[in-house]
Short mmCIF file of C-alpha atoms in Angstrom, two decimals:
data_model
loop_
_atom_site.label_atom_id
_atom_site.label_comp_id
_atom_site.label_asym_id
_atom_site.label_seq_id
_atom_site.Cartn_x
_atom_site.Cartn_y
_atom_site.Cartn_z
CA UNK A 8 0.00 0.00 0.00
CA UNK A 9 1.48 3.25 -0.04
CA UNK A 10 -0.04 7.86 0.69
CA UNK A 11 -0.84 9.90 -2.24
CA UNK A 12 0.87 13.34 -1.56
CA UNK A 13 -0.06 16.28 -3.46
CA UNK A 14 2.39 19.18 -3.19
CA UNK A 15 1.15 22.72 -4.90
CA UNK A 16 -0.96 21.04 -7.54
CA UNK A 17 -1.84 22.99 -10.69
CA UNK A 18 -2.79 22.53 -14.08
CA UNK A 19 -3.73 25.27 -16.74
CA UNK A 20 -4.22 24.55 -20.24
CA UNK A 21 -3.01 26.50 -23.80
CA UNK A 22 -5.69 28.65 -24.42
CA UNK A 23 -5.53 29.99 -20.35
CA UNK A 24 -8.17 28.25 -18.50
CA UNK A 25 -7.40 27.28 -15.26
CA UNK A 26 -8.39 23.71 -14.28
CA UNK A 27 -6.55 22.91 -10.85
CA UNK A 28 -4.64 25.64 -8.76
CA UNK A 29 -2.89 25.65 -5.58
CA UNK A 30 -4.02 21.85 -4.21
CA UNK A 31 -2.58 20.49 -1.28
CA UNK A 32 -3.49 17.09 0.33
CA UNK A 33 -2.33 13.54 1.16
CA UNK A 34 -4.51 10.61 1.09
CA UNK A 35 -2.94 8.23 3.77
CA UNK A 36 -1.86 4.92 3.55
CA UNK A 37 -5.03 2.63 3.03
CA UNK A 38 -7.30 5.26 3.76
CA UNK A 39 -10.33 6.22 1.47
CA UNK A 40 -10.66 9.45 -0.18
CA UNK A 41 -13.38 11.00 -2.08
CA UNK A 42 -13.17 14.33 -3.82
CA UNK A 43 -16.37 16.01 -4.62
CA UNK A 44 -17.47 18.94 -5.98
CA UNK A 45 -19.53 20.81 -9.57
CA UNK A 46 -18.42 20.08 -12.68
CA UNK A 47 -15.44 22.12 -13.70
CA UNK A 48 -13.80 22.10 -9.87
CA UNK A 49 -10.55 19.95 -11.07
CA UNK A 50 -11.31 16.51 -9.64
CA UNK A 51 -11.51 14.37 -12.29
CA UNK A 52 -8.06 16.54 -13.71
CA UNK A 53 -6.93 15.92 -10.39
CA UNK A 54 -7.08 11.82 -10.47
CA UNK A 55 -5.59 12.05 -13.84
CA UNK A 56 -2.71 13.55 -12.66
CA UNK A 57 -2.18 11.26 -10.21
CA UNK A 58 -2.24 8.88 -12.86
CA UNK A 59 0.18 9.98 -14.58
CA UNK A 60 -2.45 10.65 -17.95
CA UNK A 61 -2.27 14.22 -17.26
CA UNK A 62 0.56 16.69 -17.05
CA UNK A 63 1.30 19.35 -14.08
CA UNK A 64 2.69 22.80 -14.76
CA UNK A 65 3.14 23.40 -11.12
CA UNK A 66 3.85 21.13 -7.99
CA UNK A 67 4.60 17.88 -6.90
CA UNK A 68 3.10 14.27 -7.22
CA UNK A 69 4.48 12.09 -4.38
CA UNK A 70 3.77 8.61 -4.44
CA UNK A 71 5.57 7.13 -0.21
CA UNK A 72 7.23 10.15 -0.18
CA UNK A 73 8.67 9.63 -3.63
CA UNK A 74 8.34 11.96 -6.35
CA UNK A 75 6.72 10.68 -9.04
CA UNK A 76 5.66 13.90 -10.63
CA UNK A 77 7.03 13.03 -14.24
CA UNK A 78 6.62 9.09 -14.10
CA UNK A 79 5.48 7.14 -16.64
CA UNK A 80 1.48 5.93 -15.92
CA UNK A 81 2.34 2.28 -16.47
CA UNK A 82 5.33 2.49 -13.52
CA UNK A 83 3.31 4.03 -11.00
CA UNK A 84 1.95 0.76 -9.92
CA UNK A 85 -1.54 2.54 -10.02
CA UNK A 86 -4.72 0.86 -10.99
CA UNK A 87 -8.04 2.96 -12.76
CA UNK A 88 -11.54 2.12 -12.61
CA UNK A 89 -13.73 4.31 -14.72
CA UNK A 90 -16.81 5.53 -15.47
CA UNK A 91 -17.64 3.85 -18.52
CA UNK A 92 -16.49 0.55 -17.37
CA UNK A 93 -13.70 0.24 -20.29
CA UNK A 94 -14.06 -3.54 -20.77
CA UNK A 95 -13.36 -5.35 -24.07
CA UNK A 96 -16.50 -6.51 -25.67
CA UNK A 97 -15.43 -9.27 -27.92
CA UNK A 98 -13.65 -11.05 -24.45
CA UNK A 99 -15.70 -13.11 -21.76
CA UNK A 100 -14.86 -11.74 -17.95
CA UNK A 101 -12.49 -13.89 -17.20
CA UNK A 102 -10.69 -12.80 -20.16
CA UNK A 103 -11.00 -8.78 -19.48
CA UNK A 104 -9.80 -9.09 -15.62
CA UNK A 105 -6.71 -11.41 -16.96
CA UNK A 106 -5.60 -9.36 -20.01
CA UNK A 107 -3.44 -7.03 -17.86
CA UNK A 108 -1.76 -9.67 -16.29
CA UNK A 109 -1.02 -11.66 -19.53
CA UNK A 110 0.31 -8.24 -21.03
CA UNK A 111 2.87 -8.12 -18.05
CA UNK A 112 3.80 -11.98 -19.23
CA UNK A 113 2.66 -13.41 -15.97
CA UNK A 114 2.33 -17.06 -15.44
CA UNK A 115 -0.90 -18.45 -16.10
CA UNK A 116 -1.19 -20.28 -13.37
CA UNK A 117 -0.92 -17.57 -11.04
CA UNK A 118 -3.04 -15.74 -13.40
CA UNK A 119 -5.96 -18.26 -13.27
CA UNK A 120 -5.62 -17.91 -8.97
CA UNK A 121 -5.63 -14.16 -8.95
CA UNK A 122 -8.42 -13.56 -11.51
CA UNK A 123 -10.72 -16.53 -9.75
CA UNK A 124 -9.73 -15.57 -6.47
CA UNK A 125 -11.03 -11.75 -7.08
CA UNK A 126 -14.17 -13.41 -8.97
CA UNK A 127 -14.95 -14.97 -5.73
CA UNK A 128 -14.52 -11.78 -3.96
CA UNK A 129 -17.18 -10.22 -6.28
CA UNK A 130 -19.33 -12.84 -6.68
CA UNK A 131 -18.45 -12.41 -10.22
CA UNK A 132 -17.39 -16.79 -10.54
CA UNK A 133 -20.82 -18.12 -12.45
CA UNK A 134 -20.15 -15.47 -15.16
CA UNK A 135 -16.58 -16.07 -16.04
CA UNK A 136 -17.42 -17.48 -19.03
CA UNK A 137 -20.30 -14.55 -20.00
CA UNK A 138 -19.22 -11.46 -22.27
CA UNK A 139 -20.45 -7.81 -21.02
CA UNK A 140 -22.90 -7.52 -23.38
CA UNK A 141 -24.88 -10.41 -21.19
CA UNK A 142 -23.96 -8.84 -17.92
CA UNK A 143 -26.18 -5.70 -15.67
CA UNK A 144 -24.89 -2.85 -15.20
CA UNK A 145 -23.77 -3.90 -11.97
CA UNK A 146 -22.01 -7.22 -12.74
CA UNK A 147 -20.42 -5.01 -15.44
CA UNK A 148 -18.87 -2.85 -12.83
CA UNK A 149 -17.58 -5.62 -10.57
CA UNK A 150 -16.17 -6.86 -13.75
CA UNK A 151 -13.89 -3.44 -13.95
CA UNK A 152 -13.50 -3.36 -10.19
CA UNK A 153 -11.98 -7.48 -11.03
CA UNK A 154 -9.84 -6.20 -13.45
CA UNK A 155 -8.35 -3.29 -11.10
CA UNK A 156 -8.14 -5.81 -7.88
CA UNK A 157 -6.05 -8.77 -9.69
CA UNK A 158 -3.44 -6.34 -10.42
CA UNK A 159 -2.45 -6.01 -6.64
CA UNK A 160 -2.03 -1.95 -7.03
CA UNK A 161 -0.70 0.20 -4.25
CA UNK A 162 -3.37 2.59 -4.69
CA UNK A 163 -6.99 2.69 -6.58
CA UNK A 164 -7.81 5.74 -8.72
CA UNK A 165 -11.46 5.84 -9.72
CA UNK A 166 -13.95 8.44 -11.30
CA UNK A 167 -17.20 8.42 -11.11
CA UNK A 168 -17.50 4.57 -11.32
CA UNK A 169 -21.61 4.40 -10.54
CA UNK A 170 -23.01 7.34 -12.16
CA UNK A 171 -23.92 4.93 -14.97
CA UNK A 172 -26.07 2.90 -12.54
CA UNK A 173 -29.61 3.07 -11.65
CA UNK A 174 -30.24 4.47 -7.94
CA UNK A 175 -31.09 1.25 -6.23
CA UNK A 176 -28.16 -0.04 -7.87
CA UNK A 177 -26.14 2.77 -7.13
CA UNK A 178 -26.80 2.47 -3.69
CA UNK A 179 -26.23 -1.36 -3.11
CA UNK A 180 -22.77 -0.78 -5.02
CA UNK A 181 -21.45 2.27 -2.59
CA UNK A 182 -21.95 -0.54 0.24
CA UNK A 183 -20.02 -2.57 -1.59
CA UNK A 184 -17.03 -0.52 -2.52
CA UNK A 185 -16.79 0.57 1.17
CA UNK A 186 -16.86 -2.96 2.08
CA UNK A 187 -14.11 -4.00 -0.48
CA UNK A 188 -11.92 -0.99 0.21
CA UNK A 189 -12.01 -2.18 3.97
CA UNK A 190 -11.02 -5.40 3.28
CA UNK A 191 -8.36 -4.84 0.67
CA UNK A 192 -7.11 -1.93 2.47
CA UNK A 193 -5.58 -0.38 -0.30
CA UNK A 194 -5.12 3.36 -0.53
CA UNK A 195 -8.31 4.63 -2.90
CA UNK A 196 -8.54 8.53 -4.08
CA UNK A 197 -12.62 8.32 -5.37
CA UNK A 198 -14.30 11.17 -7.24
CA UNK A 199 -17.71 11.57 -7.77
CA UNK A 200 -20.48 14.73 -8.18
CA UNK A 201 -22.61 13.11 -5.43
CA UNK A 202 -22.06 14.38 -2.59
CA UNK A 203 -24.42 11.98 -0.77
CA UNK A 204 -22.09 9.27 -2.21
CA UNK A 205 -19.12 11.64 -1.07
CA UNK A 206 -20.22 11.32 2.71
CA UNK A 207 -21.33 7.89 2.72
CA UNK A 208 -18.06 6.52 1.46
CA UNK A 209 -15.12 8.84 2.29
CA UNK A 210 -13.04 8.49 5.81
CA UNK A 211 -12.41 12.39 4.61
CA UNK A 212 -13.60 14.00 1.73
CA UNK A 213 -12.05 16.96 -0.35
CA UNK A 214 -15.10 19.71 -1.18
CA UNK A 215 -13.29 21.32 -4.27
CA UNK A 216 -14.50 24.25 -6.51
CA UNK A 217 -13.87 25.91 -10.01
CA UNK A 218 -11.06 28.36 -9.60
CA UNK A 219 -10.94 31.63 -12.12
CA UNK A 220 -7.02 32.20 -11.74
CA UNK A 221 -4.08 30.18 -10.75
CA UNK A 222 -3.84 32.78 -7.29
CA UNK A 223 -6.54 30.78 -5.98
CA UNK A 224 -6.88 27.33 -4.75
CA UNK A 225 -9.88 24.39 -5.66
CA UNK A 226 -9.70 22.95 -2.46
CA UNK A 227 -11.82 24.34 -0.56
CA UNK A 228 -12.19 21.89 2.77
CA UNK A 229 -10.62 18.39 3.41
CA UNK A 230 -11.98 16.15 6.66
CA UNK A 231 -14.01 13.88 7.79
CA UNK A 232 -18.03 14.03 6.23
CA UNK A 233 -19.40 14.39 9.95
CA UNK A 234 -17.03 17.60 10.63
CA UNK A 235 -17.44 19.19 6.46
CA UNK A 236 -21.30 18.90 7.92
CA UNK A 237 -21.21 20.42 11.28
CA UNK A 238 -18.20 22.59 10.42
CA UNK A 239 -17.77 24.15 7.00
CA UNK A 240 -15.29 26.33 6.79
CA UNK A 241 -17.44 28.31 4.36
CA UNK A 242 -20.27 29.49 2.62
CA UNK A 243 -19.13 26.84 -0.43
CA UNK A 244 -18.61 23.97 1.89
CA UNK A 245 -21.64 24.46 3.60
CA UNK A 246 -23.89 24.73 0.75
CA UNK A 247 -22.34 22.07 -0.97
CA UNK A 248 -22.85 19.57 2.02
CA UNK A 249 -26.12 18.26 3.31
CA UNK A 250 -29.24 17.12 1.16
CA UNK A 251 -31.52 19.48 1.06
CA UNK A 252 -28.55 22.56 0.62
CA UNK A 253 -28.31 24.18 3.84
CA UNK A 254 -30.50 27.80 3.34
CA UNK A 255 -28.73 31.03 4.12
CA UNK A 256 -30.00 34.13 4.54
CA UNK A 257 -28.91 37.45 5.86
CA UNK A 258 -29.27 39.25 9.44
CA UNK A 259 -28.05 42.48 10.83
CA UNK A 260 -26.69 41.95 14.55
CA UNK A 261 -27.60 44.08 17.34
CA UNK A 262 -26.79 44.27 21.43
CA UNK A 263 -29.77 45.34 23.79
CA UNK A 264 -29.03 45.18 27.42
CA UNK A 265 -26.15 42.82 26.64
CA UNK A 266 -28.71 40.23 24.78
CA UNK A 267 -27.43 39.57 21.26
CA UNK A 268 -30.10 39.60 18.85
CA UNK A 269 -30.15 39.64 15.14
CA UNK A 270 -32.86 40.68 12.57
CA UNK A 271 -33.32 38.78 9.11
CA UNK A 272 -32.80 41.61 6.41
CA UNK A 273 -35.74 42.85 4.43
CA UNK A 274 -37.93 41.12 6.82
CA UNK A 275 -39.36 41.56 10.58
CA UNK A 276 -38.38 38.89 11.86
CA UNK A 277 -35.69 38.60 14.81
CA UNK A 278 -34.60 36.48 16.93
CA UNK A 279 -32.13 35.48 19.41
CA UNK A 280 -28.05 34.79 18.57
CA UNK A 281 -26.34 33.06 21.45
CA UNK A 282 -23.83 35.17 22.49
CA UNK A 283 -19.83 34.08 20.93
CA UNK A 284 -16.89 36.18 21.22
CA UNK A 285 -16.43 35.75 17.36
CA UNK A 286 -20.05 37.54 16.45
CA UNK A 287 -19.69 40.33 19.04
CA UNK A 288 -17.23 41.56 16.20
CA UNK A 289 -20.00 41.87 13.87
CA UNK A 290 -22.68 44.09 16.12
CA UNK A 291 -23.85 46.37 14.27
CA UNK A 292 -23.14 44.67 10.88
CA UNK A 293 -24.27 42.28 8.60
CA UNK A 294 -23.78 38.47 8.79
CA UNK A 295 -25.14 35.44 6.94
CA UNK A 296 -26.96 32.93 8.78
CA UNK A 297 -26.70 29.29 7.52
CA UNK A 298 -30.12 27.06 8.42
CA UNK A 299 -29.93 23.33 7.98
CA UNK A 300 -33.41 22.20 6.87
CA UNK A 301 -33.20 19.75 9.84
CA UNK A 302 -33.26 21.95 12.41
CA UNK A 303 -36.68 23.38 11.67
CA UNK A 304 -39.21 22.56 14.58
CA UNK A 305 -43.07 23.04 13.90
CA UNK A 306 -43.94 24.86 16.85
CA UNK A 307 -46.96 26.70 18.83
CA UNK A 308 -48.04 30.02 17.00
CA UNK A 309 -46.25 31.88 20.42
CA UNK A 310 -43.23 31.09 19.23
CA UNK A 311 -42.91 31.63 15.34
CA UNK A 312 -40.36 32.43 13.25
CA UNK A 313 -41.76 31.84 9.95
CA UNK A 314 -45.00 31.49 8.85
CA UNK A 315 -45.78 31.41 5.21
CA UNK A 316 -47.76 30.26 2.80
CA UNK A 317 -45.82 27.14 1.78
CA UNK A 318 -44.55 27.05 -2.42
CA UNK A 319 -43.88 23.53 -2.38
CA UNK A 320 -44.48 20.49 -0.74
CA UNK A 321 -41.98 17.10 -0.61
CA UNK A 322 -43.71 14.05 1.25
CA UNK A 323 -40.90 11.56 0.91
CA UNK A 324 -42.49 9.08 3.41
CA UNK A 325 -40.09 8.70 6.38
CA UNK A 326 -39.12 12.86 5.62
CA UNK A 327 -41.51 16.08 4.47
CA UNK A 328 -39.96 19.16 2.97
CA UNK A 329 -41.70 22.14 2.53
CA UNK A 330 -40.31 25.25 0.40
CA UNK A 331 -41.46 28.84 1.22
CA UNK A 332 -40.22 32.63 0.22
CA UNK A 333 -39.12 35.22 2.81
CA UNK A 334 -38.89 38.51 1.53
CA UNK A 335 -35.07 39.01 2.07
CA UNK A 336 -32.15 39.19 -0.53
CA UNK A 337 -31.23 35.92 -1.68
CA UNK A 338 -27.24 34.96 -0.79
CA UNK A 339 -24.80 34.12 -3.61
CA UNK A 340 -22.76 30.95 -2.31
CA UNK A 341 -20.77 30.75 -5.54
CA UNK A 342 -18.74 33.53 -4.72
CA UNK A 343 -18.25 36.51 -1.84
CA UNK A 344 -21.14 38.89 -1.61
CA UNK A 345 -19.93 42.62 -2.54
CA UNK A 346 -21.34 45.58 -1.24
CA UNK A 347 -23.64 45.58 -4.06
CA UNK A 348 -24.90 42.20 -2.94
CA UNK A 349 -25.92 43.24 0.50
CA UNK A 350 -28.41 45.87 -0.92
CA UNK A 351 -30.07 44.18 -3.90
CA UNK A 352 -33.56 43.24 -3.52
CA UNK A 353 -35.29 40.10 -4.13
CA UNK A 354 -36.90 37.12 -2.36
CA UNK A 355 -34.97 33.74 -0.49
CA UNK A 356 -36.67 30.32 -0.88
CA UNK A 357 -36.05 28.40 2.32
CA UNK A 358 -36.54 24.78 2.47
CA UNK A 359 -37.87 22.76 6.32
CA UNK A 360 -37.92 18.89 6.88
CA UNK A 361 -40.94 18.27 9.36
CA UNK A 362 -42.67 15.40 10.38
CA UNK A 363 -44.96 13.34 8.18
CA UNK A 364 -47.85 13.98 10.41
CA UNK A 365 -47.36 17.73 10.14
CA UNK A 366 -47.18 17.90 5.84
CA UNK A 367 -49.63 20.65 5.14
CA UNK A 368 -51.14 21.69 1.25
CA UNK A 369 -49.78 24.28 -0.67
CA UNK A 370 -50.33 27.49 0.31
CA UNK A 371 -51.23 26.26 4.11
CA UNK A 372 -48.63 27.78 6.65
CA UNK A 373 -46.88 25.95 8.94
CA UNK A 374 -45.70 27.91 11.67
CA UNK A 375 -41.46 27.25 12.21
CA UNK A 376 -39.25 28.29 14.39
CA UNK A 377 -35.24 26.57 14.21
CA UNK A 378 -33.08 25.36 17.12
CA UNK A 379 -31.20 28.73 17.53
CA UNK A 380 -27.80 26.78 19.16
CA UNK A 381 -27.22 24.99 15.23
CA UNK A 382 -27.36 27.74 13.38
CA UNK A 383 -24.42 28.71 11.49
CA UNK A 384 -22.51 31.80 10.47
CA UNK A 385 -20.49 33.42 8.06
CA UNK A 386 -18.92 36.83 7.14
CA UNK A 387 -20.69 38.17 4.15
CA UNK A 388 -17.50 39.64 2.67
CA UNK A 389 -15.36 36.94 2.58
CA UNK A 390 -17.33 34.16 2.60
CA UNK A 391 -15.84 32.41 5.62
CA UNK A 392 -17.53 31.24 8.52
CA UNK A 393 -17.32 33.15 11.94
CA UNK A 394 -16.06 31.15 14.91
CA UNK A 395 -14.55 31.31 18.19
#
């Protein structure tokens, strides 16, 4: 097994477009890493690079603390599984997960152990014998996945490998790459757009996004999916992670008789801010206040926060969101607000998981309030969030 370092990563093509700037991480021996973020945030340029498939104009590629920045893909003892699956259609399984080995002249003996002891592994042994064409989606996947496992690699590389895949399928498969990567214990650098697959897989995940100069940097936020969700480091992070998108929306902060209370702008609606060293900075100014859907509470009409006629409704079963407008300037999360920002006009569309039992009809209200100690907050300048 071996770490993944990358040292001052960066990548920008001919014609000027930046792809990958300023990218700094390791992924540990045998650990699992996922990178996540929109399209055009660098991750898939990223793993290609690692590869060796793609070439760096700035920084180092470390492979155990040796540089492998300009090594050839085929000696970096690497193994890819991709999207589209890659396998040969003309050859049965057995013959796609052994033609690696038989191009590196191994015996055949030891090839017929390796490629039936991963088909066991995979449950992949009663279809040896089938070509893809007669395979699922799935099986076609494990298939790949063979092909990477009965090369032995030190690390996995692999992008996107189950956004061809149905949802059910796509779930039962995440289980089972988590499983396998536990069991091989090889070091695995995973990208996907999913962020729900991002948190459910990753011991850390990197939130990266689309840089617009080479002064800047993708990554955004590296740890653990249980810290990215209770503590993004900003307004990017945060709106990237959690399903639903956490809502923001802005508040001016004021101190009466040493109570901290904010108002949310363009509306009447205030409430109280539990009192941090970090936002006493900010009395008297404006802040943006990130609201996870999940810590909505329907609550007696004495203590409402919001009450409006609800836009849309969600009954998922287990899980109902509803969707209403507050008239208060929506919040750009792509980028820092400028002054400009903080004085348009405009209405937010917030969005509150309740309880089944409360789902209401369009255009009912539901009177909310949130659990003020989880609310989160970030400077409306810079983007980053405000903490002790």
């Amino acid at each position: 097994m071996a770490s993944m370092t990358f040292e001052g990563i960066g990548k920008t093509y001919p014609d000027g477009t930046v792809a990958v700037a300023n990218v700094s991480f390791t992924v540990g021996d045998g650990e699992f890493v996922v990178l996540v973020g929109p399209s055009g945030c660098g991750k898939s340029t990223l793993l290609r690079m690692a590869a060796g498939l793609e070439l760096l104009n700035s920084g180092r590629m470390l492979m155990d603390d040796q540089d492998v920045t300009n090594t050839e893909p085929q000696d970096r003892d690497i193994a890819m599984v991709f999207q589209n699956y890659a396998l040969y259609p003309h050859m049965t399984v057995y013959e796609n997960m052994a033609f690696g080995l038989q191009q590196r002249k191994m015996p055949k003996d030891k090839i017929e152990r390796l490629v039936r002891e991963a088909a066991e592994m995979l449950d992949l042994t009663k279809y040896l014998h089938r070509k893809p064409g007669a395979l699922s989606g799935g099986q076609r996947q494990r298939v790949a996945m063979g092909r990477a496992i009965v090369r032995h690699p030190i690390a996995f590389l692999m992008d996107e490998p189950l956004s061809n895949l149905d949802a059910k399928l796509r779930v039962q498969m995440r289980a089972e790459l988590k499983l396998l990567n536990q069991r091989l214990g090889v070091t695995t650098l995973y990208v996907t757009h999913d962020q729900v697959e991002a948190m459910t897989m990753g011991d850390r995940v990197a939130v990266l996004k689309p840089v617009g100069d080479a002064g800047e940097s993708n990554l955004q936020q590296i740890d653990t999916p249980q810290r990215l969700y209770d503590r993004p480091a900003n307004l990017f992070v945060a709106g990237f992670i959690g399903s639903p998108a956490m809502n923001f929306v802005r508040a001016n902060l004021w101190e009466e008789g040493g109570i901290l209370r904010g108002i949310i702008s363009g509306t009447d609606i205030t409430f109280p801010v539990s009192a941090r060293p970090a936002l006493s900075n900010y009395v008297g100014r404006q802040v943006i206040v990130g609201i996870r859907p999940e810590v909505f509470e329907v609550c007696p009409d004495s203590e409402t926060l919001f009450n409006e006629p609800i836009a849309v409704v969600e009954a998922l079963g287990a899980d109902t969101f509803v969707f209403f407008d507050i008239a208060s300037p929506p919040v750009k999360v792509s980028e820092a607000a400028d002054l400009e920002d903080l004085r348009q006009g405009g209405r937010s569309r917030l969005v509150a998981r309740i309880p089944p039992a409360s789902t209401p009809l369009v255009s009912q209200r539901v009177p909310l309030t949130v659990d003020f100690e989880k609310l989160h907050w970030f400077d409306p300048l810079t983007g980053a969030a405000i903490r002790d």
